[in-house]
CSV table of C-alpha atoms in Angstrom, one decimal:
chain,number,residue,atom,x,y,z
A,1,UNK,CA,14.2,-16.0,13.1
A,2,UNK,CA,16.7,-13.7,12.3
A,3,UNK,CA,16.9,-9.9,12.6
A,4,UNK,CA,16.0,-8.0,9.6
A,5,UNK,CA,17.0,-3.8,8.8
A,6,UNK,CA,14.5,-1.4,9.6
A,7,UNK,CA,15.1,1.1,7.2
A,8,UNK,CA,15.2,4.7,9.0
A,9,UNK,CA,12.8,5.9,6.5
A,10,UNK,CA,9.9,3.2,7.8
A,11,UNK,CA,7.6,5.1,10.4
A,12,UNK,CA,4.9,3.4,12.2
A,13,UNK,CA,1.3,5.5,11.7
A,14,UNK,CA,2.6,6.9,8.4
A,15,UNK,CA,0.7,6.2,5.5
A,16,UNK,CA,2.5,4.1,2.6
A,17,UNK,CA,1.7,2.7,-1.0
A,18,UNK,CA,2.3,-1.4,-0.7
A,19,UNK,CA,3.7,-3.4,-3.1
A,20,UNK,CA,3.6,-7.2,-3.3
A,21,UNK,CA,5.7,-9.8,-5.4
A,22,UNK,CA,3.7,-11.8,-7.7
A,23,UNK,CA,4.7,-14.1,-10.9
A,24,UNK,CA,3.2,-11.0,-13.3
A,25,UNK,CA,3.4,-7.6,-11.6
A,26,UNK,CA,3.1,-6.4,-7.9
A,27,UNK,CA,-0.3,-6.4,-6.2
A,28,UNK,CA,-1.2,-2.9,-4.3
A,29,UNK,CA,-2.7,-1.7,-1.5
A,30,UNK,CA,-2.6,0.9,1.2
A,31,UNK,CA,-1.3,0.3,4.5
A,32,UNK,CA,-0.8,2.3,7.5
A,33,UNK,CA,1.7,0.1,9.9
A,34,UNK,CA,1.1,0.0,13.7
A,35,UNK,CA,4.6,-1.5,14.2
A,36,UNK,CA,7.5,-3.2,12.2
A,37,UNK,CA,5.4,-6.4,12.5
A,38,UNK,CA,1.9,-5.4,11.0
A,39,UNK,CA,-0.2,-2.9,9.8
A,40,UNK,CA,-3.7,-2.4,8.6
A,41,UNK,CA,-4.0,-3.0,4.7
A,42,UNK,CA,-7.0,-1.6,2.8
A,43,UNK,CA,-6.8,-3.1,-0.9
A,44,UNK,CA,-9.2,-4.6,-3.6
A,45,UNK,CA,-8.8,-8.6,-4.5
A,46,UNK,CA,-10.5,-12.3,-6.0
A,47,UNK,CA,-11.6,-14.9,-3.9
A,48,UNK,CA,-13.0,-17.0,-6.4
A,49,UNK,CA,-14.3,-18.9,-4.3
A,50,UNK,CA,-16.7,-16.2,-3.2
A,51,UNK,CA,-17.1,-14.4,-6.0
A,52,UNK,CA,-15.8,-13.7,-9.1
A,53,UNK,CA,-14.8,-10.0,-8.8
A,54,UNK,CA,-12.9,-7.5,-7.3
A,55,UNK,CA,-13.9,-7.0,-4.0
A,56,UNK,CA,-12.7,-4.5,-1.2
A,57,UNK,CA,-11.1,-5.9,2.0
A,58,UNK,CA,-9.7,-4.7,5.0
A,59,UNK,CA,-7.3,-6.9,7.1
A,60,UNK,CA,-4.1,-6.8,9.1
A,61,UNK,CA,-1.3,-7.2,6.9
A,62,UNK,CA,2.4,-8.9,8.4
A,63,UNK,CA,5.1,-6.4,7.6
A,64,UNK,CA,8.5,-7.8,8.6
A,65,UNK,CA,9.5,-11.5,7.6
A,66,UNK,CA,6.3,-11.8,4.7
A,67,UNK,CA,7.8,-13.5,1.3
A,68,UNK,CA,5.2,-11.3,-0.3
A,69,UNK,CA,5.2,-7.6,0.4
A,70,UNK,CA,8.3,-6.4,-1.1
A,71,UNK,CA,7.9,-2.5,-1.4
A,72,UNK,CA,7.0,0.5,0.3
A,73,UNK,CA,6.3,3.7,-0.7
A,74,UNK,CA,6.1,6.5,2.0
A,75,UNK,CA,3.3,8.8,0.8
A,76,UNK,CA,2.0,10.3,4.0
A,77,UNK,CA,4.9,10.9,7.2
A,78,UNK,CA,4.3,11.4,10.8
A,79,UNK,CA,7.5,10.4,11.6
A,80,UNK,CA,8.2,14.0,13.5
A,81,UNK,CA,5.7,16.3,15.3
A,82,UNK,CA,7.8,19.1,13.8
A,83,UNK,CA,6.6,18.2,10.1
A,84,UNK,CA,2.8,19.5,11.0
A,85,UNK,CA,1.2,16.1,9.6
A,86,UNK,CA,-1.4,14.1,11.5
A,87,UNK,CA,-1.5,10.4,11.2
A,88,UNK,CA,-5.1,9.1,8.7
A,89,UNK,CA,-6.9,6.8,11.1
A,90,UNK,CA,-7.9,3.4,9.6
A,91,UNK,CA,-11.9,4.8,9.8
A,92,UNK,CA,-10.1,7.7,7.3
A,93,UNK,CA,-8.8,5.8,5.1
A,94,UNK,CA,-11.7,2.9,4.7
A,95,UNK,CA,-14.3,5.8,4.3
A,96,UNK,CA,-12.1,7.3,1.6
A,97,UNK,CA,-11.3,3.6,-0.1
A,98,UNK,CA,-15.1,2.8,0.0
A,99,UNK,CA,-16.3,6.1,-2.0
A,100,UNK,CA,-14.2,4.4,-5.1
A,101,UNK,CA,-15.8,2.2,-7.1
A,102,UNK,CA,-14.4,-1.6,-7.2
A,103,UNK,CA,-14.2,-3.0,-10.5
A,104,UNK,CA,-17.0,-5.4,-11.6
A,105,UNK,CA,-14.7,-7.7,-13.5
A,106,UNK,CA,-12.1,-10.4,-13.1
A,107,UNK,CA,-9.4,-8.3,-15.4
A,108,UNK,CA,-5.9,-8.8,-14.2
A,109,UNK,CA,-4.1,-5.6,-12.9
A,110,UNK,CA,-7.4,-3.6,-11.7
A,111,UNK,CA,-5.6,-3.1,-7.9
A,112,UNK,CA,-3.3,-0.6,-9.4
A,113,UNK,CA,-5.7,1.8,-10.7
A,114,UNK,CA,-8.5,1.6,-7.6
A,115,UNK,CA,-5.3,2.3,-5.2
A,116,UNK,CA,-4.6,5.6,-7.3
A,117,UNK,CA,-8.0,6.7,-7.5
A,118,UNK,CA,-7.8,6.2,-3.5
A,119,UNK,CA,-4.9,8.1,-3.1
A,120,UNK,CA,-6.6,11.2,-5.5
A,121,UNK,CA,-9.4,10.8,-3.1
A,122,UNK,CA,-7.1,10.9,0.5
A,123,UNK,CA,-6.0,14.2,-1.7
A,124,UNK,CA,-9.5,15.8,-2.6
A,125,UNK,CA,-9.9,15.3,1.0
A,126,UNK,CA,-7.1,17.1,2.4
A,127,UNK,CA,-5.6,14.0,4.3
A,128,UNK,CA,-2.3,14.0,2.0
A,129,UNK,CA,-0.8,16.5,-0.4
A,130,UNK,CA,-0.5,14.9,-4.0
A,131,UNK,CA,1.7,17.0,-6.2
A,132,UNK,CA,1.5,14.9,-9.6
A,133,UNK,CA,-0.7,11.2,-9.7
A,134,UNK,CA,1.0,10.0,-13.1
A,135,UNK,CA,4.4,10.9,-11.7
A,136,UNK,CA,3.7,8.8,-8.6
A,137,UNK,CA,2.7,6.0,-10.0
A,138,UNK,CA,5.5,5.8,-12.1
A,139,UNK,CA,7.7,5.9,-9.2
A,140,UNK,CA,5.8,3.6,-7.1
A,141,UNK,CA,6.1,0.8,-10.5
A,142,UNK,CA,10.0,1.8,-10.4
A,143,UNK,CA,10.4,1.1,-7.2
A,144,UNK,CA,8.1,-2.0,-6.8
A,145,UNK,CA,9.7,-3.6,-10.2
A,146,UNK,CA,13.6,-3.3,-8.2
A,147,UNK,CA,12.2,-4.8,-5.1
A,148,UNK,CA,11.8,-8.7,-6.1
A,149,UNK,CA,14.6,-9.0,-4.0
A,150,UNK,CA,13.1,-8.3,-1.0
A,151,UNK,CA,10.3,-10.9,-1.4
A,152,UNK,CA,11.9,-12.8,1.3
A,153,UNK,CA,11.4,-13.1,5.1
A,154,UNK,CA,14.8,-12.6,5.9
A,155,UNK,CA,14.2,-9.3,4.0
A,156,UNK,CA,12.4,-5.9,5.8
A,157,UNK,CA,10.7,-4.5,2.4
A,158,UNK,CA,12.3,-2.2,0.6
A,159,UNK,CA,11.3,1.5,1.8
A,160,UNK,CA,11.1,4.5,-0.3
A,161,UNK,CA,10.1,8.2,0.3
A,162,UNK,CA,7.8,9.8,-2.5
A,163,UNK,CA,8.5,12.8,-4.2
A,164,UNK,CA,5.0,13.4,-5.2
A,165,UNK,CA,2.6,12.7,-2.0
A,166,UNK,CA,3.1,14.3,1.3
């Protein structure tokens, strides 16, 4: 296999906005990497062949050389001790996912707003500094929508930095 860019600005532990290629518009979820290679991803999805709505998972997510996850955005760093931040443990971030509500319907698109009312949560709760949620979601569908060119396992996705989350 060969050797994709790491991007300097991808830190294992930090705490990032994922974005994955699909026909209509990216799926999202939250993911906090342990390595280049995979990471734990908290999102919401169908199965319909076990039910018929959104449901919550948990799972470990492949980060380098997936066809699928195309975009991450950096909303939480612990890349230096020097920037004060402390890394949001998985047990964190699933008991903040699991106080917001998961959409009883089949509705295409639902992931989007369940991972911003997540992130408002990881906010509320003092795990992450969220300056402005409209602006970041804007930023996170700009930079998803330019990264269908990293839906490719030759491809590391592409990383970005937010300007709103901390």
């Amino acid at each position: 296999m060969p050797t994709v860019s790491i991007p300097p600005s991808f830190t294992p532990g930090s705490l990032y906005i994922a974005g994955f290629t699909q026909a209509r518009s990216p799926h999202i979820g939250i993911i906090i990497p342990k390595d280049i290679h995979a990471g734990d991803l908290v999102h919401i999805r169908i199965d319909r062949a076990t039910s018929p709505t959104w449901q919550y998972q948990h799972r470990v997510q492949k980060i380098d050389s997936d066809m699928f996850l195309s975009s991450l955005l950096k909303i939480h760093d612990t890349s230096s001790e020097s920037s004060g931040q402390t890394q949001i443990s998985l047990v964190q971030l699933q008991d903040a996912a699991s106080t917001v509500t998961v959409p009883n319907n089949d509705h295409f698109g639902e992931c989007g707003p369940w991972v911003f009312k997540v992130v408002q949560e990881l906010h509320t709760r003092g795990l992450i500094a969220l300056t402005d949620i409209g602006a970041l979601e804007e930023e996170f569908n700009t930079l998803a929508d330019g990264s269908r060119a990293f839906a490719r396992r030759d491809k590391f996705p592409n990383v970005a930095v937010s300007q709103f989350c901390a």
